[in-house]
Coordinates of C-alpha atoms and ligand atoms in Angstrom, one line a residue:
X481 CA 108.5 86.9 179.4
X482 CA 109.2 83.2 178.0
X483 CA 106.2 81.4 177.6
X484 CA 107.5 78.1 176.0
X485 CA 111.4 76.3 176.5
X486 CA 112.7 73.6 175.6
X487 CA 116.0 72.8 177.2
X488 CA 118.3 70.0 175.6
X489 CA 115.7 67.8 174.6
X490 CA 115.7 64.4 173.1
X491 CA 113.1 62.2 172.2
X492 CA 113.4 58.8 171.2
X493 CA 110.4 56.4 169.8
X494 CA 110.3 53.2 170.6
X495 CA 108.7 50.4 169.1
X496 CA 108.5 47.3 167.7
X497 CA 112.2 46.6 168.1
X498 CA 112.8 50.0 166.1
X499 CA 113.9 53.3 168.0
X500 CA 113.7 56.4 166.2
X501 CA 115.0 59.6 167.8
X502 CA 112.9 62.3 166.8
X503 CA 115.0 65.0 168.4
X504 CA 118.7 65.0 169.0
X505 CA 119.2 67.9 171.8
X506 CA 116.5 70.7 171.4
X507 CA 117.0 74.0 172.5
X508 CA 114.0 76.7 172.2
X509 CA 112.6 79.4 173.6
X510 CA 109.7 81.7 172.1
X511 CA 109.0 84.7 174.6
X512 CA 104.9 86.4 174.8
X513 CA 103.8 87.6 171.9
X514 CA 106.0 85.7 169.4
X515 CA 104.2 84.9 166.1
X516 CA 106.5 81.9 165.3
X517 CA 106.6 79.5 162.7
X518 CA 108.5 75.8 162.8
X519 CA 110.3 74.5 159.5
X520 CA 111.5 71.7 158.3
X521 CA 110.9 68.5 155.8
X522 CA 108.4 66.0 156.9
X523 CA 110.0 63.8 159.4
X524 CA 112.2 66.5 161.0
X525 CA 110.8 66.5 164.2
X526 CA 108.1 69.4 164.1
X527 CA 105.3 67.5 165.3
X528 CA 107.3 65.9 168.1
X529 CA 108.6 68.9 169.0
X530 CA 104.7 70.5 169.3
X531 CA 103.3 67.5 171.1
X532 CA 106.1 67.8 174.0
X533 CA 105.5 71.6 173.9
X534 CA 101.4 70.3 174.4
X535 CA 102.8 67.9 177.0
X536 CA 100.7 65.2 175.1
X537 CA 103.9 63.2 175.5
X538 CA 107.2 63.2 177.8
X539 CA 110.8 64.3 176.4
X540 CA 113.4 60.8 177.0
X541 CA 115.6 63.8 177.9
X542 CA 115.7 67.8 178.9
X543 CA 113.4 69.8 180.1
X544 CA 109.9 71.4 178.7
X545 CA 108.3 74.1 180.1
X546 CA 105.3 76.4 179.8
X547 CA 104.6 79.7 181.5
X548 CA 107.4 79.2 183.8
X549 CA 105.9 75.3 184.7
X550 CA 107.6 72.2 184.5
X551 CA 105.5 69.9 182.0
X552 CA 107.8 67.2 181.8
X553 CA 107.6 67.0 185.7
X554 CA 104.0 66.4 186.0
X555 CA 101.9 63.7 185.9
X556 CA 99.5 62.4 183.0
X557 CA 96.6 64.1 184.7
X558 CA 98.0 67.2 186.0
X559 CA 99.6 68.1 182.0
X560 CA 95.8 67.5 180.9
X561 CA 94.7 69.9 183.4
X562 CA 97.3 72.3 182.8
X563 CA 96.6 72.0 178.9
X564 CA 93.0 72.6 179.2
X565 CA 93.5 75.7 181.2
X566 CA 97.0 77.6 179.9
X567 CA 97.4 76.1 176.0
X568 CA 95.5 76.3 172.8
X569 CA 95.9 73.4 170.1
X570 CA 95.2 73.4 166.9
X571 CA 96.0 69.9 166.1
X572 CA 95.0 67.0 163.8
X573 CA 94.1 64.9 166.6
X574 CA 91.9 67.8 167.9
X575 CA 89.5 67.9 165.3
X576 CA 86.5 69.2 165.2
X577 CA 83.9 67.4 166.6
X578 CA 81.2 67.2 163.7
X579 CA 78.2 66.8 165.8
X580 CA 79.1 70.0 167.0
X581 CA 77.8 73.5 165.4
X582 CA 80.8 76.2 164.8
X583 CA 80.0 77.7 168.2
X584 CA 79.7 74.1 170.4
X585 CA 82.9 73.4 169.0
X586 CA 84.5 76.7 170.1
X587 CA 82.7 76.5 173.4
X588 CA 84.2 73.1 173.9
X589 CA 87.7 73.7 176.0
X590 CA 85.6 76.2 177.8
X591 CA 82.6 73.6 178.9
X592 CA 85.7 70.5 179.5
X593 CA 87.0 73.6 182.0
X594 CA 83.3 74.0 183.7
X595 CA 82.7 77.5 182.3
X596 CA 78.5 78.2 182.6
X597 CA 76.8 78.5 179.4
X598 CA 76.3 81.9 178.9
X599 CA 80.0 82.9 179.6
X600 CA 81.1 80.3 177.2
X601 CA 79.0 80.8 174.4
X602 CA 79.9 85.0 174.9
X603 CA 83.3 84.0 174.3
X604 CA 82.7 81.8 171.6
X605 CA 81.0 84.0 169.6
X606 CA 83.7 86.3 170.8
X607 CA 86.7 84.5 169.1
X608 CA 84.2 83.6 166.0
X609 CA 84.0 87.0 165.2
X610 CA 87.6 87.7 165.5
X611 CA 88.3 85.3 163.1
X612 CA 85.2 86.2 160.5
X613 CA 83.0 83.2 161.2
X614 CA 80.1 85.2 163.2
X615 CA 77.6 84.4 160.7
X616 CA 78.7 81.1 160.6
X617 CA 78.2 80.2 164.6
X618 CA 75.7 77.7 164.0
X619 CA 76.8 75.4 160.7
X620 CA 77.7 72.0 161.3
X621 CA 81.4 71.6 160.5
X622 CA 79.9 69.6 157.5
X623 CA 78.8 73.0 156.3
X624 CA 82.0 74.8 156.4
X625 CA 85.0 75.2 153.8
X626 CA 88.1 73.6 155.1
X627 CA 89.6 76.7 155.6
X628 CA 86.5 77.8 157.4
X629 CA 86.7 74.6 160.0
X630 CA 90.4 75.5 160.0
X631 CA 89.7 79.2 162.0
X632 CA 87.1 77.1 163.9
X633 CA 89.9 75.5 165.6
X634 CA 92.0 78.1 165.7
X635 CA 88.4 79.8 167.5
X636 CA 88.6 77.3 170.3
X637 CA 91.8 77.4 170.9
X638 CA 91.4 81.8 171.4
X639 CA 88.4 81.2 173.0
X640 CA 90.7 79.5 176.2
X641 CA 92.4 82.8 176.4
X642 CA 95.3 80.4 176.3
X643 CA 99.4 81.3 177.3
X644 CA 100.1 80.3 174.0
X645 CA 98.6 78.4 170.4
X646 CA 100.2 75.9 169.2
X647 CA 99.2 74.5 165.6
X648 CA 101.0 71.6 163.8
X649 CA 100.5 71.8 160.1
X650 CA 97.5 74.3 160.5
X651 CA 97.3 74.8 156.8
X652 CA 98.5 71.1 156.0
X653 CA 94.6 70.3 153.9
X654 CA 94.2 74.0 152.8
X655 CA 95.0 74.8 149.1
X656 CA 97.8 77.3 149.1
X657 CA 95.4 80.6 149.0
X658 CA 93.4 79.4 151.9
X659 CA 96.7 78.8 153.6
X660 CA 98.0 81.6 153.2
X661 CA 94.6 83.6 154.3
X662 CA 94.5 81.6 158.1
X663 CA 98.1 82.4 158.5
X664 CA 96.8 85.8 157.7
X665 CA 93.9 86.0 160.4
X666 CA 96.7 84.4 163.2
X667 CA 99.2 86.7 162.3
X668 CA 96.4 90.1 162.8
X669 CA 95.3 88.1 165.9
X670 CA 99.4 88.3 167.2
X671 CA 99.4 91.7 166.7
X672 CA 95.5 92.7 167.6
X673 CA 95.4 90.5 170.6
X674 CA 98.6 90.0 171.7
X675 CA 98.6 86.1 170.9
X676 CA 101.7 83.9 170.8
X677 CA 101.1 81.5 168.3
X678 CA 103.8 78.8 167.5
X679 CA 102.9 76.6 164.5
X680 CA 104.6 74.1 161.9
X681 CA 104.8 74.1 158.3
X682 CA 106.1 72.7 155.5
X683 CA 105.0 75.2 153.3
X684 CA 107.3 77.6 152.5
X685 CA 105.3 80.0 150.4
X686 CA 103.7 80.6 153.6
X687 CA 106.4 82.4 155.7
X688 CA 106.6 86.0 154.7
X689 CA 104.3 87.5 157.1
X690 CA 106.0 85.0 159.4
X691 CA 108.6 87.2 162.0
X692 CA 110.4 84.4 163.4
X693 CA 111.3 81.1 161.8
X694 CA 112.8 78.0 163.4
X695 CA 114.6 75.4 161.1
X696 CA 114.1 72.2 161.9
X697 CA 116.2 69.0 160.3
X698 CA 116.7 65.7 161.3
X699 CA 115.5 66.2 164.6
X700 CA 118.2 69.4 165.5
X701 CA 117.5 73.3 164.9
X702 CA 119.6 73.6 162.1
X703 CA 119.0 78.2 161.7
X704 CA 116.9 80.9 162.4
X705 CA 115.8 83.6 160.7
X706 CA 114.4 86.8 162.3
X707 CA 113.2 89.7 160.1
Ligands
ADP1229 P1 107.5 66.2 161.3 O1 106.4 66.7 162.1 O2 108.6 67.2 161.0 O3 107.1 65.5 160.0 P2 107.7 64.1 163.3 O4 107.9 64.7 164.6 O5 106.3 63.6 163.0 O6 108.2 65.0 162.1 O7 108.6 62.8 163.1 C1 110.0 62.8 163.5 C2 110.5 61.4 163.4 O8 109.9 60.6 164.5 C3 110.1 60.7 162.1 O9 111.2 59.8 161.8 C4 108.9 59.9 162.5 O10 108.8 58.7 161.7 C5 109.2 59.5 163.9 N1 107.9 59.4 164.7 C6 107.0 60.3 164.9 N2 106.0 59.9 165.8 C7 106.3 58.6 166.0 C8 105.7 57.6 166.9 N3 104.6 57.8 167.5 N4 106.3 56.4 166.9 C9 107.5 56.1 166.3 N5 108.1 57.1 165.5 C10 107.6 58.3 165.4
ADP1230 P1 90.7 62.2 176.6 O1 89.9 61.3 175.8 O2 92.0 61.7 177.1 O3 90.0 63.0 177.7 P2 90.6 64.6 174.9 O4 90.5 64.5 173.4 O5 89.3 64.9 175.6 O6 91.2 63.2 175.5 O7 91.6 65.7 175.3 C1 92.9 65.4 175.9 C2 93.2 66.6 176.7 O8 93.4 67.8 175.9 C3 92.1 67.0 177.6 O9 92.6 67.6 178.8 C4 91.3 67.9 176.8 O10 90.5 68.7 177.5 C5 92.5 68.7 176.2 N1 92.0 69.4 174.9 C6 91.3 68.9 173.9 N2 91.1 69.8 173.0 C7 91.9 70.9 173.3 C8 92.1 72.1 172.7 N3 91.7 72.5 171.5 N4 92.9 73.0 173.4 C9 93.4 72.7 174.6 N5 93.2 71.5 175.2 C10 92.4 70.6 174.6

């Protein structure tokens, strides 16, 4: 089943008399249960690419969809809906909120959806544990590592029982270690759970537990690499 497709998309930025285009013709598709990992120098188009995907912003031309659903087709308030119920995001603009404990913060998506206490903070603790943090549910995200604030996110994003993660630059303030051990947890939450995660990087040190790798330049796919 394809969960995420982009179909011939372009995106150009536009501002201050400057127009940038981002991507030049995107195709992709990443079926359930892919464990995915987008390439590229900085600039290339990954982020773009993921924020379509999140339908936190509108292709200038193609076609996105998600679970089989039109994003690019529906309206400002009908994507935010959709995202809070079907995706997961692990994203820089989605940090976490540090009034928050560990377990508020995964908890979060679920009480924006209207989920009762009791069944939110179950599945909080829930995804916590799946990603080691159980004894950690009630630090301050002050009191965690970066890598530790890092699987909070990834947490609240599992905790959404979402159609799909997606993660730009995941590991982007982790030294490479720490990296490399959240790519870890993801990848034995693909195959535990069944999870399709699709996440950038820059890092290339990071890729051998990768299965699928998508190589982004200058705003095209430029190869692929399936092992
Ligand atoms: P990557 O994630 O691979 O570093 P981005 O998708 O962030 O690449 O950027 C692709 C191109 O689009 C770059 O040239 C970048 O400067 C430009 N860009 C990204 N976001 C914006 C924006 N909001 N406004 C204008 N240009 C942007
Ligand atoms: P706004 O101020 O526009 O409400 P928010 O930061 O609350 O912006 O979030 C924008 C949209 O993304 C909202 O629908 C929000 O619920 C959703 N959202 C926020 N964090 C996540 C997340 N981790 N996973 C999925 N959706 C999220």
């Amino acid at each position: 089943m394809v969960i995420l497709e982009a179909k011939g998309v372009r995106k150009v930025y536009r501002g201050d008399g400057v127009e940038t285009e981002a991507l030049r013709g995107v195709d992709l598709r990443v079926e359930k249960g892919e464990f995915t990992a987008l390439v590229g120098p900085s600039g290339s188009g990954k982020s773009t690419l993921l924020h379509l995907l999140a339908g936190l912003d509108l292709p200038t031309e193609g076609e996105v969809y998600v679970g089989g659903v039109r994003l690019d087709r529906l309206s400002r308030s009908q994507r935010a809906r959709f995202r809070l119920e079907r995706i997961g995001l692990v994203f820089q603009a989605y940090n976490l909120l540090p009034v928050l404990t560990a377990l508020e913060n995964a908890a979060f998506v679920l009480e924006l959806r209207g989920v009762p206490k009791g069944e939110r903070e179950r599945r909080a603790l829930e995804a916590l544990a799946a990603l080691g943090l159980k004894d950690k549910a009630h630090r301050y995200p002050r009191q965690l590592s970066g890598g530790e604030q890092q699987r909070v996110a990834v947490a609240r994003a599992l905790a959404a029982e979402p159609l799909v993660v997606l993660a730009d630059e995941p590991t982007a303030n982790l030294d490479s270690r720490t990296g490399l051990a959240l790519i870890e947890r993801m990848k034995a939450l693909n195959e535990a759970q069944g999870v399709t995660f699709l996440f950038s990087t820059h890092d290339p040190r990071l890729l051998e537990h990768v299965r699928r790798v998508v190589r982004l330049e200058d705003g095209r796919i430029v190869g692929e690499e399936v092992r």
